[in-house]
Amino acid sequence: SIAGADGTAVGIARRNSDVDVQLYLGIQNGAMYRTDLDPNIGYVQINPEGSSSQFVTYFYLDPNNNDLLYYAGNQILYRTDDAENVTSSDWSNLGSLPEVLDNLKTFATTRGTYDPSTSYLLIGGDDGSIFKVNDPKNIASISTATNITPPSASAGSIVSGLAIHPTNPDIVLAVYANYGIENIFLLLIFSER
């Protein structure tokens, strides 16, 4: 065990040609830390200044582009493109999604090397909304995100999982948490890119 508290999101970044590992972890009420397990440095608190969060803190480290880190401050999305060095005062506030008041819950990014013309971020909320953000590394706001929520998805259900196909970014799997509803959706979003 390297840390303790009520668990939340985690992330693992490979640095220096996969020689070094850097860990990202959260605890209750929004606190987020980075560590490379160096006892001389310890844990550095990096959650965005002025942000608020849910009891369970949601953040997402892009698994293929480890400098891109996203933090869910309730309805506000924060981003850094320097996760290795980010401090609490270095985040970009990307605002909130259009049309909805969902708290941000789950994320997914396209796989592979980042490409501004094809890379995108998916955001799922706690009231059932799913939004697509094109070129998330370079945008200033998520207010223009595209709503790709399945028409038959149940409002009030939490988007508990999103997965983008690793070799075909036009295929997305979305999972909803609740009882007595359609829970799993296969989305074809090629017309949205």
PDB file of C-alpha atoms in Angstrom:
ATOM      1  CA  SER A   1       0.000   0.000   0.000  1.00  0.00           C
ATOM      2  CA  ILE A   2       1.320   3.418  -0.922  1.00  0.00           C
ATOM      3  CA  ALA A   3      -1.557   5.552   0.351  1.00  0.00           C
ATOM      4  CA  GLY A   4      -4.751   5.291   2.313  1.00  0.00           C
ATOM      5  CA  ALA A   5      -8.193   6.957   2.548  1.00  0.00           C
ATOM      6  CA  ASP A   6     -11.438   6.540   0.653  1.00  0.00           C
ATOM      7  CA  GLY A   7     -10.234   5.554  -2.793  1.00  0.00           C
ATOM      8  CA  THR A   8     -11.022   7.468  -5.951  1.00  0.00           C
ATOM      9  CA  ALA A   9      -9.369   7.641  -9.390  1.00  0.00           C
ATOM     10  CA  VAL A  10      -5.769   6.647 -10.026  1.00  0.00           C
ATOM     11  CA  GLY A  11      -3.327   7.063 -12.899  1.00  0.00           C
ATOM     12  CA  ILE A  12       0.078   5.653 -13.803  1.00  0.00           C
ATOM     13  CA  ALA A  13       2.448   7.564 -16.091  1.00  0.00           C
ATOM     14  CA  ARG A  14       5.588   6.171 -17.691  1.00  0.00           C
ATOM     15  CA  ARG A  15       8.408   8.701 -17.931  1.00  0.00           C
ATOM     16  CA  ASN A  16      11.925   8.777 -19.424  1.00  0.00           C
ATOM     17  CA  SER A  17      11.375   6.114 -22.101  1.00  0.00           C
ATOM     18  CA  ASP A  18       9.356   3.944 -19.674  1.00  0.00           C
ATOM     19  CA  VAL A  19      12.191   3.821 -17.108  1.00  0.00           C
ATOM     20  CA  ASP A  20      10.443   5.886 -14.428  1.00  0.00           C
ATOM     21  CA  VAL A  21       6.911   5.618 -13.076  1.00  0.00           C
ATOM     22  CA  GLN A  22       4.846   8.494 -11.734  1.00  0.00           C
ATOM     23  CA  LEU A  23       1.614   7.843  -9.826  1.00  0.00           C
ATOM     24  CA  TYR A  24      -1.518   9.985  -9.513  1.00  0.00           C
ATOM     25  CA  LEU A  25      -4.086   9.350  -6.812  1.00  0.00           C
ATOM     26  CA  GLY A  26      -7.015  10.998  -5.153  1.00  0.00           C
ATOM     27  CA  ILE A  27      -8.713  10.877  -1.807  1.00  0.00           C
ATOM     28  CA  GLN A  28     -12.127  12.057  -0.658  1.00  0.00           C
ATOM     29  CA  ASN A  29     -13.470  15.571  -1.289  1.00  0.00           C
ATOM     30  CA  GLY A  30     -11.207  16.496  -4.185  1.00  0.00           C
ATOM     31  CA  ALA A  31      -7.636  16.122  -2.955  1.00  0.00           C
ATOM     32  CA  MET A  32      -5.302  14.808  -5.670  1.00  0.00           C
ATOM     33  CA  TYR A  33      -1.622  13.898  -5.392  1.00  0.00           C
ATOM     34  CA  ARG A  34       1.333  13.040  -7.603  1.00  0.00           C
ATOM     35  CA  THR A  35       4.311  10.948  -6.511  1.00  0.00           C
ATOM     36  CA  ASP A  36       7.220   9.153  -8.092  1.00  0.00           C
ATOM     37  CA  LEU A  37       7.772   7.277  -4.810  1.00  0.00           C
ATOM     38  CA  ASP A  38      10.985   9.223  -4.133  1.00  0.00           C
ATOM     39  CA  PRO A  39      11.142   9.507  -0.309  1.00  0.00           C
ATOM     40  CA  ASN A  40      12.896  12.888  -0.672  1.00  0.00           C
ATOM     41  CA  ILE A  41       9.950  14.362  -2.573  1.00  0.00           C
ATOM     42  CA  GLY A  42       6.979  12.433  -1.206  1.00  0.00           C
ATOM     43  CA  TYR A  43       3.473  13.349  -2.347  1.00  0.00           C
ATOM     44  CA  VAL A  44       2.714  16.668  -4.059  1.00  0.00           C
ATOM     45  CA  GLN A  45      -0.889  17.904  -3.844  1.00  0.00           C
ATOM     46  CA  ILE A  46      -1.950  19.038  -7.317  1.00  0.00           C
ATOM     47  CA  ASN A  47      -5.755  19.439  -7.392  1.00  0.00           C
ATOM     48  CA  PRO A  48      -6.703  22.748  -9.090  1.00  0.00           C
ATOM     49  CA  GLU A  49      -6.896  25.821  -6.855  1.00  0.00           C
ATOM     50  CA  GLY A  50     -10.446  27.029  -6.329  1.00  0.00           C
ATOM     51  CA  SER A  51     -12.015  23.835  -7.632  1.00  0.00           C
ATOM     52  CA  SER A  52     -14.744  21.959  -5.867  1.00  0.00           C
ATOM     53  CA  SER A  53     -15.303  18.252  -6.142  1.00  0.00           C
ATOM     54  CA  GLN A  54     -17.628  15.447  -5.260  1.00  0.00           C
ATOM     55  CA  PHE A  55     -16.838  13.161  -2.341  1.00  0.00           C
ATOM     56  CA  VAL A  56     -15.354  10.717  -4.840  1.00  0.00           C
ATOM     57  CA  THR A  57     -12.892  12.698  -6.924  1.00  0.00           C
ATOM     58  CA  TYR A  58     -12.824  11.937 -10.636  1.00  0.00           C
ATOM     59  CA  PHE A  59      -9.787  12.593 -12.775  1.00  0.00           C
ATOM     60  CA  TYR A  60      -8.366  10.994 -15.891  1.00  0.00           C
ATOM     61  CA  LEU A  61      -4.779  10.570 -17.101  1.00  0.00           C
ATOM     62  CA  ASP A  62      -4.643   9.930 -20.856  1.00  0.00           C
ATOM     63  CA  PRO A  63      -3.047   6.451 -21.015  1.00  0.00           C
ATOM     64  CA  ASN A  64      -1.130   7.103 -24.243  1.00  0.00           C
ATOM     65  CA  ASN A  65      -0.369  10.795 -23.790  1.00  0.00           C
ATOM     66  CA  ASN A  66       0.673  10.961 -20.145  1.00  0.00           C
ATOM     67  CA  ASP A  67       1.062  14.732 -20.060  1.00  0.00           C
ATOM     68  CA  LEU A  68      -2.690  15.201 -20.544  1.00  0.00           C
ATOM     69  CA  LEU A  69      -4.535  15.074 -17.238  1.00  0.00           C
ATOM     70  CA  TYR A  70      -8.201  16.020 -16.695  1.00  0.00           C
ATOM     71  CA  TYR A  71      -9.852  16.826 -13.355  1.00  0.00           C
ATOM     72  CA  ALA A  72     -13.604  16.897 -12.670  1.00  0.00           C
ATOM     73  CA  GLY A  73     -14.444  19.828 -10.423  1.00  0.00           C
ATOM     74  CA  ASN A  74     -18.145  18.921 -10.173  1.00  0.00           C
ATOM     75  CA  GLN A  75     -19.458  20.475 -13.425  1.00  0.00           C
ATOM     76  CA  ILE A  76     -16.180  22.196 -14.347  1.00  0.00           C
ATOM     77  CA  LEU A  77     -13.433  20.407 -16.307  1.00  0.00           C
ATOM     78  CA  TYR A  78      -9.813  21.301 -15.629  1.00  0.00           C
ATOM     79  CA  ARG A  79      -6.920  20.241 -17.880  1.00  0.00           C
ATOM     80  CA  THR A  80      -3.150  20.275 -17.853  1.00  0.00           C
ATOM     81  CA  ASP A  81      -0.842  19.275 -20.667  1.00  0.00           C
ATOM     82  CA  ASP A  82       2.089  19.041 -18.235  1.00  0.00           C
ATOM     83  CA  ALA A  83       0.954  16.422 -15.721  1.00  0.00           C
ATOM     84  CA  GLU A  84       4.534  15.609 -14.791  1.00  0.00           C
ATOM     85  CA  ASN A  85       5.101  19.093 -13.363  1.00  0.00           C
ATOM     86  CA  VAL A  86       1.645  20.552 -12.744  1.00  0.00           C
ATOM     87  CA  THR A  87       0.981  22.401  -9.493  1.00  0.00           C
ATOM     88  CA  SER A  88      -2.372  23.426  -8.047  1.00  0.00           C
ATOM     89  CA  SER A  89      -2.110  26.820  -9.783  1.00  0.00           C
ATOM     90  CA  ASP A  90      -1.185  25.555 -13.282  1.00  0.00           C
ATOM     91  CA  TRP A  91      -4.493  24.082 -14.489  1.00  0.00           C
ATOM     92  CA  SER A  92      -6.653  25.416 -17.346  1.00  0.00           C
ATOM     93  CA  ASN A  93     -10.333  25.856 -16.456  1.00  0.00           C
ATOM     94  CA  LEU A  94     -12.309  24.591 -19.484  1.00  0.00           C
ATOM     95  CA  GLY A  95     -15.728  25.490 -18.052  1.00  0.00           C
ATOM     96  CA  SER A  96     -18.813  23.312 -18.160  1.00  0.00           C
ATOM     97  CA  LEU A  97     -20.709  21.310 -20.752  1.00  0.00           C
ATOM     98  CA  PRO A  98     -23.476  22.928 -22.802  1.00  0.00           C
ATOM     99  CA  GLU A  99     -27.144  22.191 -22.124  1.00  0.00           C
ATOM    100  CA  VAL A 100     -26.753  20.053 -18.973  1.00  0.00           C
ATOM    101  CA  LEU A 101     -25.909  20.309 -15.300  1.00  0.00           C
ATOM    102  CA  ASP A 102     -24.285  16.887 -14.914  1.00  0.00           C
ATOM    103  CA  ASN A 103     -21.394  16.476 -12.523  1.00  0.00           C
ATOM    104  CA  LEU A 104     -18.538  14.963 -14.512  1.00  0.00           C
ATOM    105  CA  LYS A 105     -18.008  11.285 -13.695  1.00  0.00           C
ATOM    106  CA  THR A 106     -16.161   9.278 -16.321  1.00  0.00           C
ATOM    107  CA  PHE A 107     -13.774   9.916 -19.202  1.00  0.00           C
ATOM    108  CA  ALA A 108     -12.153   8.179 -22.153  1.00  0.00           C
ATOM    109  CA  THR A 109      -9.708   9.320 -24.823  1.00  0.00           C
ATOM    110  CA  THR A 110      -8.791   7.983 -28.221  1.00  0.00           C
ATOM    111  CA  ARG A 111      -5.788   5.680 -28.143  1.00  0.00           C
ATOM    112  CA  GLY A 112      -2.379   6.193 -29.751  1.00  0.00           C
ATOM    113  CA  THR A 113      -0.303   9.241 -30.531  1.00  0.00           C
ATOM    114  CA  TYR A 114      -2.194  12.510 -30.097  1.00  0.00           C
ATOM    115  CA  ASP A 115      -3.441  14.002 -33.375  1.00  0.00           C
ATOM    116  CA  PRO A 116      -5.371  17.312 -33.250  1.00  0.00           C
ATOM    117  CA  SER A 117      -7.491  16.304 -36.252  1.00  0.00           C
ATOM    118  CA  THR A 118      -8.656  12.930 -34.877  1.00  0.00           C
ATOM    119  CA  SER A 119      -8.084  12.784 -31.109  1.00  0.00           C
ATOM    120  CA  TYR A 120     -11.052  13.330 -28.828  1.00  0.00           C
ATOM    121  CA  LEU A 121     -12.222  13.082 -25.213  1.00  0.00           C
ATOM    122  CA  LEU A 122     -15.511  11.594 -24.038  1.00  0.00           C
ATOM    123  CA  ILE A 123     -17.149  12.873 -20.853  1.00  0.00           C
ATOM    124  CA  GLY A 124     -19.937  11.032 -19.023  1.00  0.00           C
ATOM    125  CA  GLY A 125     -22.069  12.638 -16.346  1.00  0.00           C
ATOM    126  CA  ASP A 126     -24.087  11.694 -13.297  1.00  0.00           C
ATOM    127  CA  ASP A 127     -27.416  12.429 -15.031  1.00  0.00           C
ATOM    128  CA  GLY A 128     -26.794  10.265 -18.097  1.00  0.00           C
ATOM    129  CA  SER A 129     -25.224  12.689 -20.561  1.00  0.00           C
ATOM    130  CA  ILE A 130     -22.290  11.799 -22.804  1.00  0.00           C
ATOM    131  CA  PHE A 131     -20.348  14.509 -24.621  1.00  0.00           C
ATOM    132  CA  LYS A 132     -17.543  14.401 -27.186  1.00  0.00           C
ATOM    133  CA  VAL A 133     -14.763  17.014 -27.173  1.00  0.00           C
ATOM    134  CA  ASN A 134     -12.610  17.200 -30.300  1.00  0.00           C
ATOM    135  CA  ASP A 135      -8.907  18.080 -29.909  1.00  0.00           C
ATOM    136  CA  PRO A 136      -9.126  18.331 -26.095  1.00  0.00           C
ATOM    137  CA  LYS A 137      -5.449  19.277 -25.745  1.00  0.00           C
ATOM    138  CA  ASN A 138      -5.951  22.560 -27.583  1.00  0.00           C
ATOM    139  CA  ILE A 139      -9.454  23.757 -26.717  1.00  0.00           C
ATOM    140  CA  ALA A 140     -10.171  26.676 -24.413  1.00  0.00           C
ATOM    141  CA  SER A 141     -13.667  25.558 -23.386  1.00  0.00           C
ATOM    142  CA  ILE A 142     -15.892  22.483 -23.419  1.00  0.00           C
ATOM    143  CA  SER A 143     -18.949  24.653 -24.016  1.00  0.00           C
ATOM    144  CA  THR A 144     -18.972  23.570 -27.673  1.00  0.00           C
ATOM    145  CA  ALA A 145     -18.793  19.829 -26.932  1.00  0.00           C
ATOM    146  CA  THR A 146     -21.124  17.607 -28.954  1.00  0.00           C
ATOM    147  CA  ASN A 147     -23.892  15.762 -27.118  1.00  0.00           C
ATOM    148  CA  ILE A 148     -23.763  12.085 -28.198  1.00  0.00           C
ATOM    149  CA  THR A 149     -26.051  10.723 -25.474  1.00  0.00           C
ATOM    150  CA  PRO A 150     -27.963   7.694 -26.798  1.00  0.00           C
ATOM    151  CA  PRO A 151     -31.619   8.708 -27.343  1.00  0.00           C
ATOM    152  CA  SER A 152     -32.911   5.754 -25.310  1.00  0.00           C
ATOM    153  CA  ALA A 153     -30.531   6.298 -22.366  1.00  0.00           C
ATOM    154  CA  SER A 154     -32.335   6.887 -19.076  1.00  0.00           C
ATOM    155  CA  ALA A 155     -31.951  10.357 -17.623  1.00  0.00           C
ATOM    156  CA  GLY A 156     -30.931  10.230 -13.993  1.00  0.00           C
ATOM    157  CA  SER A 157     -28.626   7.264 -14.561  1.00  0.00           C
ATOM    158  CA  ILE A 158     -24.887   7.602 -14.044  1.00  0.00           C
ATOM    159  CA  VAL A 159     -22.540   7.042 -16.962  1.00  0.00           C
ATOM    160  CA  SER A 160     -20.294   4.560 -15.161  1.00  0.00           C
ATOM    161  CA  GLY A 161     -17.978   3.567 -17.996  1.00  0.00           C
ATOM    162  CA  LEU A 162     -16.811   4.721 -21.421  1.00  0.00           C
ATOM    163  CA  ALA A 163     -14.440   2.894 -23.752  1.00  0.00           C
ATOM    164  CA  ILE A 164     -13.229   3.906 -27.194  1.00  0.00           C
ATOM    165  CA  HIS A 165     -12.194   1.044 -29.462  1.00  0.00           C
ATOM    166  CA  PRO A 166      -8.348   0.907 -29.446  1.00  0.00           C
ATOM    167  CA  THR A 167      -7.970   0.754 -33.244  1.00  0.00           C
ATOM    168  CA  ASN A 168     -11.259   2.230 -34.500  1.00  0.00           C
ATOM    169  CA  PRO A 169     -12.136   5.527 -32.768  1.00  0.00           C
ATOM    170  CA  ASP A 170     -15.576   5.519 -34.411  1.00  0.00           C
ATOM    171  CA  ILE A 171     -16.759   2.772 -32.037  1.00  0.00           C
ATOM    172  CA  VAL A 172     -17.598   3.573 -28.407  1.00  0.00           C
ATOM    173  CA  LEU A 173     -19.038   1.445 -25.612  1.00  0.00           C
ATOM    174  CA  ALA A 174     -21.016   3.272 -22.909  1.00  0.00           C
ATOM    175  CA  VAL A 175     -22.234   1.717 -19.659  1.00  0.00           C
ATOM    176  CA  TYR A 176     -24.920   3.154 -17.362  1.00  0.00           C
ATOM    177  CA  ALA A 177     -25.428   2.390 -13.664  1.00  0.00           C
ATOM    178  CA  ASN A 178     -28.977   2.036 -12.365  1.00  0.00           C
ATOM    179  CA  TYR A 179     -31.719  -0.590 -12.066  1.00  0.00           C
ATOM    180  CA  GLY A 180     -34.301  -1.653 -14.637  1.00  0.00           C
ATOM    181  CA  ILE A 181     -32.815   0.333 -17.534  1.00  0.00           C
ATOM    182  CA  GLU A 182     -30.902  -0.332 -20.729  1.00  0.00           C
ATOM    183  CA  ASN A 183     -27.350  -0.348 -19.369  1.00  0.00           C
ATOM    184  CA  ILE A 184     -24.968  -0.939 -22.282  1.00  0.00           C
ATOM    185  CA  PHE A 185     -24.828   1.045 -25.516  1.00  0.00           C
ATOM    186  CA  LEU A 186     -22.660   0.619 -28.601  1.00  0.00           C
ATOM    187  CA  LEU A 187     -22.235   4.025 -30.234  1.00  0.00           C
ATOM    188  CA  LEU A 188     -21.061   4.604 -33.792  1.00  0.00           C
ATOM    189  CA  ILE A 189     -19.842   8.187 -33.852  1.00  0.00           C
ATOM    190  CA  PHE A 190     -18.008   8.530 -37.173  1.00  0.00           C
ATOM    191  CA  SER A 191     -20.478  11.179 -38.299  1.00  0.00           C
ATOM    192  CA  GLU A 192     -19.510  13.298 -35.258  1.00  0.00           C
ATOM    193  CA  ARG A 193     -15.795  13.649 -36.099  1.00  0.00           C
TER     194      ARG A 193
END
